[in-house]
Amino acid sequence: MSANNKEPETVSLCDMVNDLVHDESEINEDQNNVDLSLDDSNQPFACNRHSEPHLDMVFENLEAAHAYYNAYARRKGFSIRVNHTRKNKDKIRVGIEYVCSKEGFRRPERAETRVGCKAMIGLKKVDDTWILLTPKSTSLLRGHRVVTSVQKNLIDTLNESGIAPSKIMSMLSKESGGDYNVGCIPVDIQNYLGSERRKLLQDGDAQGMYKYFIESQCKNPGFVYAIEVDEYGCMGNCFWADARSRMAYQYFGDVVTFDATYQTNRYKMAFVPFTGVNHHHQFVMFGCALLINETAESYTWLLKTWLNAMPGNPHSTIITDDDKTMAKAIADVLPIAWHLLQKVPEQLSHVYNKYPHFQEEFYHCIHDTITIEEFELEWSKIMEKYGLGDNDCSFCAGMSTTQRSESMNKFFKDYVRLSTTISDFVYQYELALNARYLKEKKQDVKTKNSVPILKTCYKLEAEAAKVYTRKMFMKFQEELFCSKKYKASKYHEEGVKKIYKVVAHGRESPFYEMSLDIVETKAICTCHMFEFVGIICRHILAVFVKKSLVHFLPSHYILERWTINAKKHIVHDISSDVVQVEPQVSSTMMRNSLMLQFLEVVEVGSQSEKQYKHLGQTLRKVH
C-alpha cells in the first residue's frame, strides 16, 4: 500500500517507546544520555521538567529548549527532529521548529516511518532567550477546535439579535486578538447554531410540521416534501412544494431566482424560496425550504431534492446573490445552468481585468436602479463605455435582485414574524401562497374580460393586445408609444442587413445601434431589452415605424410565456392533482374553491370554438 493511501496507525505508548525508528534527518542525540534527574532549581528554563509545553515558555538557550522537548517526547513515547529553522538577514538563527519524527509522509518506495503526526513546537529567539510559541495552525485542526461555554453564550446573544454567523466570527476574532486565537472557525459556529435549532425542534414543533406535510399530501397527491434527519433522529433541512408550484415551474421555470436572505421564523433557519415570474410578471413560487445551516452540503441536498420534484428539463438561468457556497452547489448539481451573477465575471473577464471600475458600475446598474429609464440610461452608458454591444445577453424575464427582495418582503410581511414557529410557518406560507394565486386569477379574469385602450393606429399594437396578458401588453405599449421620442438614421449596410443609429430627439447621446434584416424582419439592438426581458424595445420599434413595418407583430418577437395562452399546455404527470375541499368548511370557502377550479376550466374552454361548445353543453347538463 502506498504512503498516500495508508491510514495513520494506532500504537500504544509502550510500543512506541520500544519500537521507535529514526531516519537520517532525525536528531541524532542519544536520548538515553539526557539527564532526567535534574533538580528544578538547576533547570535552565523557567518551568518544571514534567510540565506540559505551553505558550510563552522561556529558555536560556536553544540547547535547554531541545533538552526539555526531547525529555517530554521520551515521556510521551515519541522522538523528535528539526523541521525547519528561520534566520534573519544577518544569517543568525531566530526561530526553529521541532516536530515528531513521524510528521509528514515519505515516498512509497522507502520504509514507512512518517505517518502524518501533528506533534510539534515552535521557538522564537527574543534577545538572548528562546520562547516557545504554539503553531498558529494547530488551533485550526479539527481535534483542537472547540466552542467554549463563554463563546456559546455570546454566540446565542448575537444570533438572537440577528447577527449573521460570519459577523459573529469577526466579533469573536476581535475579542480574542485574531482568528488563530478564537479556537474555532465559522463552520463550528454554524454547526453549533444548527444543533441548538435541532434541540428546539425536538419539542413537538417539528412533529406539527410533519403532520401538515402528511395531511397536505393526502389532500393533494401533487404535494411533495423531503426532510433530512440526522444521526440522532432530529429534524434537519426540509423542502416542500405543492402542485401549483410544480406546475408553475413547467410554464415559467426558464428563469429561477434562488437565495437564502430571509429568516422568517423563531429558529433563525434560513428560508430558501425558489421563485420566478408568471405571464402577468407577478412573482410566483417553485417550492421552498428551511435550512438548519447554509453550508455547501445543505445547498447541494436542497438543489438535488428540488430538481427531482420539478417536472420537465432544468431551467437555463439562475439568478442568485454572489454567495460562494451557493455557487459551489449550483456548479455541482446544475453544471449547465447559467448562474447569472457568478457567470458575469467569467463571460466578461477581459473587461474585468482591463477596467478596475467596471464591476462597481455594472453591479450598481443591476442592483440600484429603480425605474426603467434610469436602468436603460446606465445600461447604455456601460455598453458604450466598455464596448459591450456585441455581447450576448441572458434572458432573465426582467428580474433583478432588488425587485426580488422587495417582492419577498411584501409577500411575507402580513403572514409571518420572527417569532413564528415552524409548525405555524408552513400553514401561514400556504395562506400567503393562496393569496398570491388569487392575484394571478384576478389578472387572468381582467385580461379575458376587458379590452385595453390602444394609443396608436398601428396594427401591430392591436395584434399585441390580443396575444399578450394585460400587464405585458402595457409594457409593450409603453415601448411602442415611447418609440415616437426617438429618431432613427441609417449609416451603414452589411449585405441584407442595415445598421441604424437610434437616439432621442434633441439629444446626441446615448445612442443605440440597431441591426435590421428586412427580409426576415429581425433586428438586434445594443440595449438588448428583448434578450433580457422578452419584449421588443422602443429603439427597434422606432426603426419599424420609420420603415413602415407596423402592419403585424413578427411571431419571433412574441414569447409564449408572456401571452394569454402561456398555461395552455397540460402538465401530464401532475395534471390530475386537485385540491380537495375538507368537510365542514364554510359555504364561502366552498364557493371560492369551486370558483378557482371553474376559472381553470374556463381557460381551457375558451381556447377554441369546439372546446367552447363542449364546455357549454357539459355545464348545462351539470346545472
XYZ file of N, CA and C in Angstrom, residues 262-344:
249
model
N -33.676 35.397 3.677
C -34.822 35.646 4.540
C -34.838 34.673 5.718
N -34.908 35.202 6.922
C -35.038 34.379 8.122
C -36.355 34.768 8.783
N -37.351 33.881 8.615
C -38.721 34.271 8.943
C -39.329 33.430 10.046
N -38.490 32.833 10.919
C -39.053 32.031 11.986
C -38.183 32.143 13.225
N -38.688 31.642 14.327
C -38.043 31.847 15.623
C -36.698 31.143 15.747
N -36.457 30.127 14.892
C -35.220 29.369 14.991
C -34.116 29.939 14.110
N -34.383 31.033 13.460
C -33.408 31.658 12.551
C -32.960 30.690 11.453
N -33.809 29.730 11.115
C -33.496 28.851 9.995
C -33.610 29.651 8.714
N -32.700 29.408 7.803
C -32.719 30.143 6.536
C -33.892 29.673 5.691
N -34.717 30.613 5.280
C -35.832 30.307 4.381
C -35.334 30.506 2.959
N -35.374 29.440 2.159
C -34.839 29.486 0.797
C -35.974 29.278 -0.196
N -36.472 30.330 -0.820
C -37.532 30.177 -1.811
C -36.970 30.042 -3.222
N -37.613 29.230 -4.032
C -37.341 29.178 -5.468
C -38.454 29.975 -6.139
N -38.110 31.038 -6.804
C -39.133 31.933 -7.344
C -38.888 32.247 -8.809
N -39.918 32.760 -9.452
C -39.831 33.226 -10.830
C -40.917 34.247 -11.062
N -41.240 34.496 -12.330
C -42.344 35.403 -12.655
C -43.280 34.716 -13.640
N -44.582 34.946 -13.473
C -45.570 34.328 -14.364
C -45.853 35.215 -15.567
N -46.898 34.890 -16.326
C -47.210 35.626 -17.551
C -47.740 37.025 -17.283
N -48.100 37.315 -16.037
C -48.503 38.679 -15.669
C -47.347 39.452 -15.031
N -46.171 38.884 -15.101
C -44.963 39.428 -14.461
C -45.159 39.565 -12.956
N -45.921 38.617 -12.403
C -46.090 38.538 -10.955
C -45.118 37.508 -10.397
N -44.687 37.741 -9.187
C -43.801 36.806 -8.507
C -44.552 35.498 -8.250
N -43.902 34.349 -8.547
C -44.529 33.033 -8.398
C -43.526 32.082 -7.752
N -44.044 31.128 -6.962
C -43.191 30.207 -6.216
C -43.008 28.881 -6.951
N -41.784 28.313 -6.854
C -41.485 26.985 -7.381
C -41.075 26.036 -6.260
N -41.547 26.271 -5.045
C -41.155 25.456 -3.905
C -40.255 26.250 -2.973
N -40.033 25.711 -1.773
C -39.200 26.425 -0.804
C -38.628 25.441 0.212
N -37.710 25.935 1.035
C -37.047 25.084 2.016
C -36.700 25.883 3.255
N -36.493 25.169 4.348
C -35.935 25.723 5.579
C -34.650 24.954 5.857
N -33.548 25.678 5.989
C -32.249 25.057 6.174
C -31.714 25.318 7.577
N -31.179 24.260 8.199
C -30.558 24.382 9.506
C -29.302 25.240 9.423
N -28.507 25.060 8.365
C -27.317 25.883 8.158
C -27.152 26.139 6.665
N -26.274 27.056 6.345
C -26.089 27.469 4.957
C -24.727 26.995 4.449
N -24.512 25.695 4.525
C -23.278 25.104 4.023
C -23.489 24.605 2.599
N -22.372 24.320 1.922
C -22.457 23.793 0.560
C -23.201 22.462 0.543
N -23.033 21.659 1.613
C -23.728 20.365 1.694
C -25.240 20.551 1.760
N -25.693 21.535 2.554
C -27.127 21.800 2.659
C -27.697 22.273 1.323
N -26.973 23.183 0.662
C -27.443 23.684 -0.634
C -27.454 22.575 -1.686
N -26.460 21.707 -1.649
C -26.411 20.599 -2.606
C -27.602 19.674 -2.409
N -27.877 19.314 -1.150
C -29.051 18.470 -0.855
C -30.323 19.135 -1.348
N -30.456 20.438 -1.095
C -31.667 21.152 -1.477
C -31.840 21.187 -2.990
N -30.793 21.508 -3.719
C -30.902 21.600 -5.180
C -31.273 20.259 -5.796
N -30.663 19.190 -5.311
C -30.988 17.862 -5.833
C -32.443 17.497 -5.521
N -32.874 17.791 -4.301
C -34.248 17.480 -3.904
C -35.244 18.277 -4.726
N -34.974 19.557 -4.878
C -35.876 20.435 -5.643
C -35.944 20.008 -7.099
N -34.796 19.693 -7.675
C -34.751 19.317 -9.087
C -35.546 18.044 -9.342
N -35.466 17.088 -8.410
C -36.234 15.848 -8.558
C -37.739 16.090 -8.459
N -38.126 17.144 -7.744
C -39.552 17.422 -7.544
C -40.175 18.184 -8.712
N -39.334 18.855 -9.514
C -39.858 19.693 -10.587
C -39.990 18.919 -11.896
N -41.087 19.107 -12.629
C -41.270 18.408 -13.904
C -40.467 19.075 -15.011
N -40.199 18.330 -16.077
C -39.544 18.909 -17.239
C -38.042 19.006 -17.080
N -37.431 19.732 -18.009
C -35.982 19.886 -18.052
C -35.526 20.996 -17.124
N -34.243 20.960 -16.684
C -33.722 22.033 -15.835
C -33.779 23.370 -16.538
N -33.920 24.413 -15.778
C -34.006 25.775 -16.279
C -32.677 26.211 -16.876
N -32.672 27.331 -17.572
C -31.458 27.802 -18.222
C -30.768 28.908 -17.444
N -31.510 29.661 -16.659
C -30.926 30.809 -15.969
C -31.280 30.798 -14.492
N -30.266 30.943 -13.642
C -30.475 31.083 -12.208
C -29.936 32.440 -11.785
N -30.747 33.200 -11.071
C -30.309 34.484 -10.535
C -30.098 34.316 -9.042
N -28.890 34.547 -8.576
C -28.602 34.446 -7.152
C -27.701 35.588 -6.741
N -27.567 35.744 -5.428
C -26.560 36.650 -4.910
C -25.199 35.973 -5.025
N -24.138 36.753 -4.853
C -22.783 36.251 -5.048
C -22.301 35.522 -3.803
N -22.890 34.338 -3.551
C -22.545 33.540 -2.383
C -21.730 32.335 -2.841
N -20.525 32.140 -2.254
C -19.599 31.116 -2.735
C -20.103 29.710 -2.473
N -20.674 29.457 -1.294
C -21.161 28.110 -1.001
C -22.340 27.756 -1.896
N -23.205 28.733 -2.153
C -24.340 28.502 -3.039
C -23.860 28.256 -4.466
N -22.860 29.036 -4.889
C -22.321 28.884 -6.237
C -21.703 27.504 -6.431
N -21.024 27.001 -5.402
C -20.409 25.675 -5.494
C -21.472 24.598 -5.662
N -22.559 24.718 -4.900
C -23.640 23.732 -5.001
C -24.283 23.776 -6.379
N -24.506 24.979 -6.895
C -25.113 25.120 -8.222
C -24.212 24.504 -9.284
N -22.907 24.761 -9.178
C -21.958 24.218 -10.155
C -21.930 22.697 -10.114
N -22.073 22.112 -8.929
C -22.037 20.651 -8.788
C -23.318 19.985 -9.274
N -24.460 20.592 -8.948
C -25.746 19.959 -9.245
C -26.293 20.364 -10.608
N -26.095 21.623 -10.973
C -26.646 22.143 -12.228
C -25.537 22.744 -13.080
N -24.624 21.937 -13.579
C -23.489 22.490 -14.325
C -23.882 23.198 -15.610
N -25.069 22.875 -16.165
C -25.462 23.511 -17.421
C -26.278 24.777 -17.197
N -26.657 25.044 -15.959
C -27.447 26.242 -15.670
C -26.582 27.485 -15.808
N -27.203 28.567 -16.200
C -26.482 29.838 -16.360
C -26.646 30.622 -15.072
N -25.611 30.611 -14.245
C -25.655 31.272 -12.940
C -25.305 32.737 -13.139
N -26.295 33.602 -13.116
C -26.172 34.956 -13.633
C -25.021 35.749 -13.044
N -25.068 36.032 -11.734
C -24.074 36.928 -11.168
C -22.725 36.243 -10.981
N -22.690 34.900 -10.976
C -21.413 34.217 -10.904
C -20.752 34.148 -12.270
N -21.557 34.062 -13.339
C -21.007 33.893 -14.668
C -20.559 35.205 -15.309
N -21.055 36.328 -14.805
C -20.685 37.606 -15.397
C -19.177 37.814 -15.418
